[in-house]
């Protein structure tokens, strides 16, 4: 063999060797990602009950994982649908299309996941007619599906339909929630034609009323066991590609709405949740393997302190009535303009929605109606600011609140005027003992964000992060594209 041929053989061999070596090295990803949302969990619950938690639930996530202790919701209203959507999309309501539990779609006021084009699976009630179609951006699960040529599995589980559906996204293999009529887990024809056998079997394992599940630790227990049943039956975490499980614990929210955040039953609920988290993490250690899964825990929103509780300790707070505000505003508008037709369609999430067609038929402009309405509403001492959603630039509000209003306003989904309540003021519909959430304030907007497992060092940061940073952080850890409407930034874990 002459010199030239020897050089060619050596070069070709080297290229083949390099190519072989390169092809042998595969992209490393966790076997399973488990995302956990705790409905209405204020950040301070991590530490209010810290001394009573066991070592293997919340404390394990803190002690072994990474905690972002200053994670804030960067939009209003801070509600369940918005929160679950933002966690899993990295987006804000102005972009995601989910700007409340209820909003306007093509001029009709609708529930966030309501979809009459589908039927319930496992139920004949309206509770089954649900889908993610109103969510107009992709989720982590959708992007994971795309990244793996749709080989990954994605499942969503919660007692609340919106807490299972919106996180799982459009391309999910299934989302399962509790039917209020049968108190069993159901789905819809958006995902499947019939319930999987494992879900039918699981439904037979318990028998309780909807209220006894949705407001008690039983709901926590059933959700945790349902998550484990899904991992077993769907073989999540044993495929070549990463799988994703979205879990939301809903009972914490419904109970707090009814009894407030300082009732002993709330503490009992969180201690039970701590035990269930410990069980789930132990299960994942055995089933998937320590260090082989990535888990994160956060919340869709926090919750205000009960007004009676605050006032008892001489801390400011108060209530207002949506129905009284609507009635008073309607009467004032009719008297001022000398008209008897209806001006106000509804008040929701501290937003006023007008009857645009009626106002136009009366020969009036929206500008003059809104101007009068804003002047009228400003007379109330229950509200700090009244803002024209189409003229935010002229509103004298702090920049932080202005940004949250902008991020929460989707022009296609409704809301002509935004009312910003005084601090610790909320609607009296929750009753004397209860509480609610929707505001820009830390009690509603400050949420936990804990990560543990695959690629996560131990540590914490007090740098401000946002609910919209969760999705890009998870996407960065598992090396996939962030969702289509994402506005957040990956947290640097160090």
XYZ file of C-alpha atoms in Angstrom:
494
model
C 0.000 0.000 0.000
C 1.446 3.327 -1.077
C 1.738 6.326 1.268
C -1.341 8.095 -0.089
C -3.566 5.036 0.437
C -2.219 4.606 3.984
C -3.164 8.233 4.803
C -6.676 7.741 3.392
C -7.220 4.561 5.408
C -6.010 6.171 8.620
C -8.175 9.279 8.123
C -11.295 7.284 7.243
C -10.715 4.971 10.219
C -10.316 7.899 12.554
C -13.492 9.499 11.271
C -15.397 6.232 11.708
C -14.012 5.848 15.227
C -15.030 9.377 16.186
C -18.460 8.885 14.639
C -18.920 5.610 16.470
C -17.879 7.187 19.754
C -20.192 10.139 19.240
C -23.193 7.986 18.361
C -22.649 5.827 21.449
C -23.084 8.785 23.794
C -26.737 9.569 24.408
C -28.419 12.624 25.840
C -28.988 12.115 29.551
C -32.446 12.831 30.914
C -34.332 11.720 34.025
C -36.593 8.716 33.712
C -39.563 10.572 35.147
C -40.545 14.144 35.995
C -43.191 14.575 38.691
C -44.618 18.069 39.068
C -46.701 18.717 42.191
C -48.989 21.694 42.767
C -50.608 22.234 46.160
C -53.747 24.297 45.721
C -53.760 27.515 47.807
C -50.451 26.734 49.528
C -48.907 29.936 50.820
C -45.097 29.925 50.856
C -45.019 30.403 54.624
C -46.769 27.063 55.188
C -43.353 25.501 54.568
C -42.179 27.055 57.814
C -45.349 27.716 59.816
C -45.656 23.965 60.382
C -41.993 23.069 59.890
C -41.415 21.777 63.432
C -44.347 19.379 63.081
C -43.411 17.972 59.677
C -41.685 14.618 59.443
C -38.231 14.215 57.907
C -39.238 12.676 54.586
C -41.832 15.044 53.081
C -41.465 18.812 52.891
C -38.257 18.694 54.940
C -36.659 16.227 52.554
C -37.454 18.446 49.592
C -35.875 21.382 51.441
C -32.891 19.501 52.910
C -31.953 17.487 49.817
C -33.231 19.782 47.098
C -33.202 23.392 46.037
C -35.630 26.031 47.300
C -36.556 29.254 45.520
C -37.818 31.144 48.562
C -38.936 34.302 46.780
C -41.152 32.959 44.010
C -43.968 35.359 43.155
C -46.988 35.322 40.863
C -46.485 38.126 38.353
C -50.068 38.719 37.208
C -53.588 39.137 38.525
C -55.928 37.490 39.238
C -54.108 34.762 41.162
C -56.612 31.943 40.685
C -56.492 28.168 40.244
C -56.760 27.990 36.462
C -54.259 30.806 35.943
C -51.783 29.313 38.381
C -51.806 25.783 37.030
C -51.493 27.116 33.504
C -48.587 29.419 34.318
C -46.700 26.705 36.221
C -46.736 24.379 33.247
C -46.494 26.900 30.389
C -44.242 29.615 31.802
C -46.780 32.036 30.390
C -49.119 34.718 31.746
C -52.905 34.991 31.241
C -52.484 37.755 28.669
C -50.773 35.182 26.415
C -52.029 31.762 27.545
C -55.708 32.669 27.209
C -56.455 31.303 30.681
C -57.103 34.477 32.644
C -59.413 33.107 35.315
C -61.452 30.083 36.300
C -64.181 31.641 34.150
C -63.936 34.119 31.294
C -65.494 35.133 28.003
C -65.025 33.018 24.886
C -66.576 34.449 21.733
C -68.771 36.701 23.864
C -70.051 33.934 26.159
C -69.032 33.580 29.798
C -67.584 30.105 30.150
C -65.721 27.819 32.523
C -62.017 27.594 31.687
C -61.942 23.952 30.511
C -65.573 23.577 29.405
C -65.872 21.965 25.964
C -69.270 20.887 24.604
C -67.604 19.168 21.624
C -66.429 16.327 23.868
C -68.219 13.859 26.122
C -67.384 12.546 29.531
C -65.600 9.232 29.860
C -66.667 7.375 32.983
C -69.512 9.835 33.559
C -72.590 11.184 31.823
C -72.516 14.474 33.724
C -71.308 17.852 32.483
C -68.218 17.339 34.650
C -66.829 15.170 31.867
C -67.211 17.716 29.066
C -63.765 19.184 29.530
C -60.597 19.745 27.487
C -57.541 22.039 27.306
C -58.699 23.786 24.113
C -59.065 27.237 25.729
C -55.391 27.099 26.656
C -53.790 28.559 23.525
C -50.115 27.824 24.301
C -48.106 24.640 24.781
C -47.100 23.066 28.100
C -43.961 21.319 29.341
C -45.662 18.030 28.455
C -46.407 19.172 24.915
C -42.782 20.202 24.405
C -41.551 16.922 25.902
C -43.762 15.057 23.463
C -42.324 17.037 20.554
C -38.739 16.536 21.761
C -39.135 12.747 21.918
C -41.163 12.299 18.726
C -44.234 11.732 20.927
C -42.701 8.697 22.610
C -42.909 10.148 26.122
C -46.037 9.652 28.197
C -47.784 12.580 29.898
C -50.523 12.177 32.517
C -52.413 14.735 34.627
C -54.167 13.881 37.923
C -56.152 16.047 40.362
C -59.504 16.253 42.087
C -60.230 19.451 40.124
C -60.671 19.097 36.377
C -58.774 22.311 35.560
C -55.886 21.235 37.794
C -55.481 17.992 35.846
C -56.236 19.233 32.326
C -54.379 22.542 32.004
C -51.029 21.232 33.344
C -51.082 18.079 31.202
C -51.631 20.088 28.026
C -52.880 19.315 24.560
C -50.924 16.198 23.602
C -51.305 14.397 26.943
C -52.042 10.686 27.060
C -54.675 11.324 29.694
C -56.015 13.642 32.354
C -58.167 12.371 35.209
C -60.274 14.285 37.718
C -63.035 13.658 40.248
C -66.636 13.767 39.035
C -68.788 15.719 41.508
C -71.778 13.462 40.778
C -70.208 10.016 41.138
C -67.146 10.938 43.268
C -65.016 8.806 40.925
C -62.110 9.683 38.648
C -63.202 10.416 35.074
C -61.848 11.833 31.835
C -63.219 12.988 28.472
C -63.287 11.886 24.843
C -60.669 14.535 24.122
C -58.184 11.962 25.453
C -59.810 8.545 25.096
C -62.987 6.620 24.314
C -63.126 4.647 27.558
C -61.452 4.701 30.930
C -58.316 2.556 31.217
C -58.882 -0.620 33.189
C -56.527 0.569 35.912
C -58.673 3.673 36.502
C -61.840 1.575 36.664
C -60.124 -0.730 39.153
C -58.894 2.201 41.218
C -62.376 3.750 41.329
C -63.696 0.541 42.867
C -61.130 0.757 45.675
C -62.877 3.622 47.455
C -66.424 4.701 48.191
C -67.067 8.164 49.611
C -69.076 11.289 48.899
C -67.657 14.133 46.847
C -67.569 16.541 49.816
C -65.874 14.019 52.085
C -63.142 13.684 49.471
C -62.776 17.238 48.240
C -62.487 18.944 51.659
C -60.627 16.387 53.779
C -57.298 14.540 53.988
C -59.026 11.682 52.179
C -58.716 13.738 49.000
C -54.971 14.046 49.591
C -54.661 10.296 50.129
C -56.731 9.379 47.059
C -54.729 11.742 44.847
C -51.394 10.331 46.011
C -52.525 6.734 45.521
C -53.979 7.618 42.109
C -50.595 9.035 41.100
C -48.853 5.831 42.133
C -51.475 3.757 40.317
C -50.808 5.761 37.147
C -47.060 5.203 37.418
C -47.584 1.464 37.833
C -50.209 0.935 35.147
C -48.801 3.313 32.528
C -45.245 2.174 33.316
C -44.093 5.748 33.691
C -40.357 6.084 34.116
C -39.413 2.735 32.578
C -39.407 3.800 28.941
C -36.408 4.900 26.901
C -37.735 8.443 26.954
C -38.610 10.678 29.896
C -42.214 10.532 31.102
C -44.142 13.262 32.894
C -46.721 13.128 35.680
C -48.611 16.288 36.694
C -50.227 16.032 40.130
C -52.290 18.625 41.977
C -53.578 18.314 45.530
C -56.900 20.166 45.565
C -58.388 19.512 49.016
C -56.191 22.155 50.636
C -57.935 24.869 48.618
C -61.544 23.938 49.216
C -61.033 23.556 52.955
C -59.248 26.908 53.276
C -62.017 28.669 51.345
C -64.494 27.349 53.900
C -62.621 27.818 57.190
C -59.702 30.190 56.552
C -55.980 29.579 56.844
C -55.562 29.555 60.629
C -58.065 26.889 61.619
C -56.444 23.807 63.262
C -57.926 21.677 60.484
C -55.652 23.433 57.996
C -52.603 22.441 60.002
C -53.905 18.857 60.180
C -54.387 18.884 56.415
C -50.810 19.962 55.781
C -49.380 17.443 58.223
C -51.300 14.752 56.376
C -50.042 16.110 53.059
C -46.502 15.940 54.454
C -46.993 12.230 55.174
C -48.409 11.603 51.722
C -45.463 13.408 50.103
C -43.105 11.234 52.128
C -44.942 8.127 50.897
C -44.773 9.314 47.288
C -41.065 10.147 47.439
C -40.284 6.785 49.053
C -42.307 5.072 46.343
C -40.374 6.940 43.633
C -37.071 5.944 45.255
C -38.030 2.280 45.002
C -39.858 2.321 41.678
C -37.731 4.741 39.650
C -34.552 4.981 41.727
C -32.971 7.797 43.713
C -31.460 10.399 41.432
C -33.307 8.981 38.430
C -36.368 11.204 38.739
C -36.914 14.948 38.989
C -39.635 16.252 41.285
C -40.759 19.793 41.911
C -43.401 21.236 44.218
C -45.146 24.578 43.963
C -48.595 26.165 44.305
C -51.076 27.788 41.965
C -51.611 30.678 44.403
C -51.654 31.539 48.086
C -54.546 32.834 50.161
C -55.526 35.889 52.194
C -55.739 35.844 55.960
C -59.331 35.748 57.174
C -60.640 39.263 57.867
C -62.194 38.314 61.214
C -58.866 36.819 62.285
C -56.980 39.973 61.277
C -59.413 42.392 62.890
C -59.346 40.384 66.127
C -55.648 41.230 66.332
C -56.147 44.873 65.229
C -54.692 44.251 61.769
C -56.486 46.071 58.906
C -58.713 44.119 56.551
C -62.249 44.137 55.242
C -64.902 42.829 52.863
C -66.821 44.169 49.915
C -69.818 42.783 48.036
C -69.609 42.133 44.288
C -73.406 42.066 44.045
C -73.766 45.395 45.861
C -71.099 46.998 43.680
C -72.800 45.777 40.518
C -76.233 46.930 41.666
C -74.973 50.350 42.722
C -72.978 50.882 39.539
C -75.885 49.804 37.343
C -78.286 52.196 39.053
C -75.807 55.074 38.872
C -75.203 54.519 35.141
C -78.913 54.339 34.337
C -79.656 57.506 36.269
C -76.715 59.439 34.844
C -77.419 58.555 31.213
C -81.214 58.422 31.543
C -81.414 54.879 30.191
C -83.126 51.745 31.471
C -81.221 49.147 29.457
C -78.594 47.021 31.176
C -75.069 48.461 31.302
C -73.137 45.977 33.439
C -72.918 42.369 32.345
C -71.077 41.020 35.387
C -68.307 41.549 37.908
C -65.759 38.740 38.173
C -62.219 38.565 39.554
C -62.550 42.256 40.505
C -63.187 43.110 36.853
C -66.215 44.923 35.476
C -67.556 43.674 32.148
C -70.037 45.879 30.317
C -72.818 45.027 27.854
C -71.080 46.450 24.792
C -73.944 45.834 22.360
C -76.516 47.414 24.689
C -74.329 50.454 25.216
C -73.837 50.891 21.478
C -77.596 50.533 20.853
C -78.211 53.344 23.377
C -76.048 55.632 21.253
C -73.332 55.800 23.891
C -69.601 55.167 23.609
C -67.631 52.840 25.822
C -65.254 55.688 26.643
C -67.926 57.867 28.242
C -69.496 54.934 30.065
C -66.164 53.770 31.465
C -65.189 57.289 32.505
C -68.351 57.712 34.546
C -68.047 54.190 35.978
C -64.438 54.758 37.055
C -65.319 58.061 38.733
C -68.190 56.326 40.538
C -66.104 53.346 41.674
C -63.313 55.593 42.914
C -65.688 56.904 45.576
C -65.473 53.538 47.339
C -62.837 53.242 50.050
C -62.729 49.453 49.526
C -60.512 49.875 46.460
C -57.053 51.368 46.124
C -57.136 51.780 42.326
C -59.695 51.650 39.514
C -58.149 51.078 36.100
C -59.426 51.301 32.527
C -57.994 48.181 30.908
C -57.720 49.920 27.527
C -55.915 52.930 28.975
C -53.448 51.517 31.478
C -50.850 54.093 30.545
C -52.957 56.860 32.058
C -53.552 55.045 35.345
C -51.635 56.253 38.386
C -50.687 52.909 39.926
C -47.378 51.493 41.213
C -45.308 49.868 38.466
C -45.474 46.425 40.121
C -49.270 46.446 40.120
C -49.386 47.877 36.593
C -47.236 45.018 35.311
C -49.438 42.436 37.007
C -52.563 43.991 35.488
C -50.997 43.965 32.007
C -49.832 40.355 32.377
C -53.302 39.287 33.486
C -55.341 41.060 30.827
C -56.372 39.087 27.768
C -58.452 41.417 25.595
C -60.355 38.521 24.015
C -61.388 37.051 27.363
C -63.087 40.012 29.033
C -62.777 42.735 31.640
C -63.259 46.435 30.862
C -62.340 47.886 34.264
C -59.964 46.396 36.827
C -60.616 47.097 40.498
C -57.643 46.746 42.864
C -58.880 46.194 46.439
C -57.269 47.671 49.499
C -54.756 45.348 51.132
C -56.417 42.383 52.867
C -59.832 43.227 51.390
C -61.773 40.570 49.519
C -65.319 39.719 48.469
C -67.649 38.608 51.247
C -68.953 35.635 49.252
C -66.598 33.354 51.220
C -68.511 33.970 54.437
C -67.404 34.949 57.917
C -64.880 32.138 58.490
C -63.459 31.573 55.039
C -60.907 33.166 52.748
C -60.101 33.541 49.068
C -57.395 34.674 46.624
C -56.990 36.784 43.479
C -54.896 39.781 44.570
C -51.420 41.029 43.688
C -50.340 41.015 47.341
C -47.759 38.603 48.816
C -50.365 36.610 50.753
C -51.888 35.572 47.414
C -48.796 35.804 45.209
C -45.921 34.306 47.257
C -45.706 30.572 46.544
C -43.245 27.735 47.243
C -40.967 26.366 44.537
C -38.905 23.332 45.561
C -36.916 21.002 43.311
C -35.223 17.706 44.118
C -33.573 14.863 42.239
C -32.123 14.736 38.757
C -29.628 17.523 38.097
C -30.647 19.490 41.201
C -27.964 20.573 43.708
C -28.768 21.283 47.327
C -29.254 24.970 48.033
C -31.634 27.889 47.969
C -32.012 31.371 46.582
C -33.833 34.444 47.822
C -33.466 36.158 44.461
C -36.896 37.029 43.125
C -38.218 34.381 40.807
C -41.655 34.080 39.262
C -44.227 31.388 38.702
C -43.411 31.787 35.010
C -39.789 30.717 35.711
C -40.827 27.206 36.752
C -41.469 25.830 33.267
C -38.227 27.080 31.670
C -36.268 25.776 34.680
C -37.697 22.271 34.233
C -37.215 22.435 30.464
C -33.585 23.457 30.942
C -32.942 20.566 33.335
C -34.330 17.990 30.896
C -32.990 19.674 27.744
C -36.177 20.465 25.865
C -37.560 23.637 24.323
C -39.559 25.903 26.629
C -43.316 26.158 25.917
C -44.588 28.356 23.095
C -45.919 31.219 25.249
C -43.171 31.144 27.888
C -42.048 34.534 29.208
C -40.050 33.256 32.202
C -36.355 32.535 32.656
C -34.688 29.371 33.916
C -33.471 29.658 37.506
C -29.744 29.129 37.799
C -29.395 26.408 40.431
C -26.114 26.889 42.247
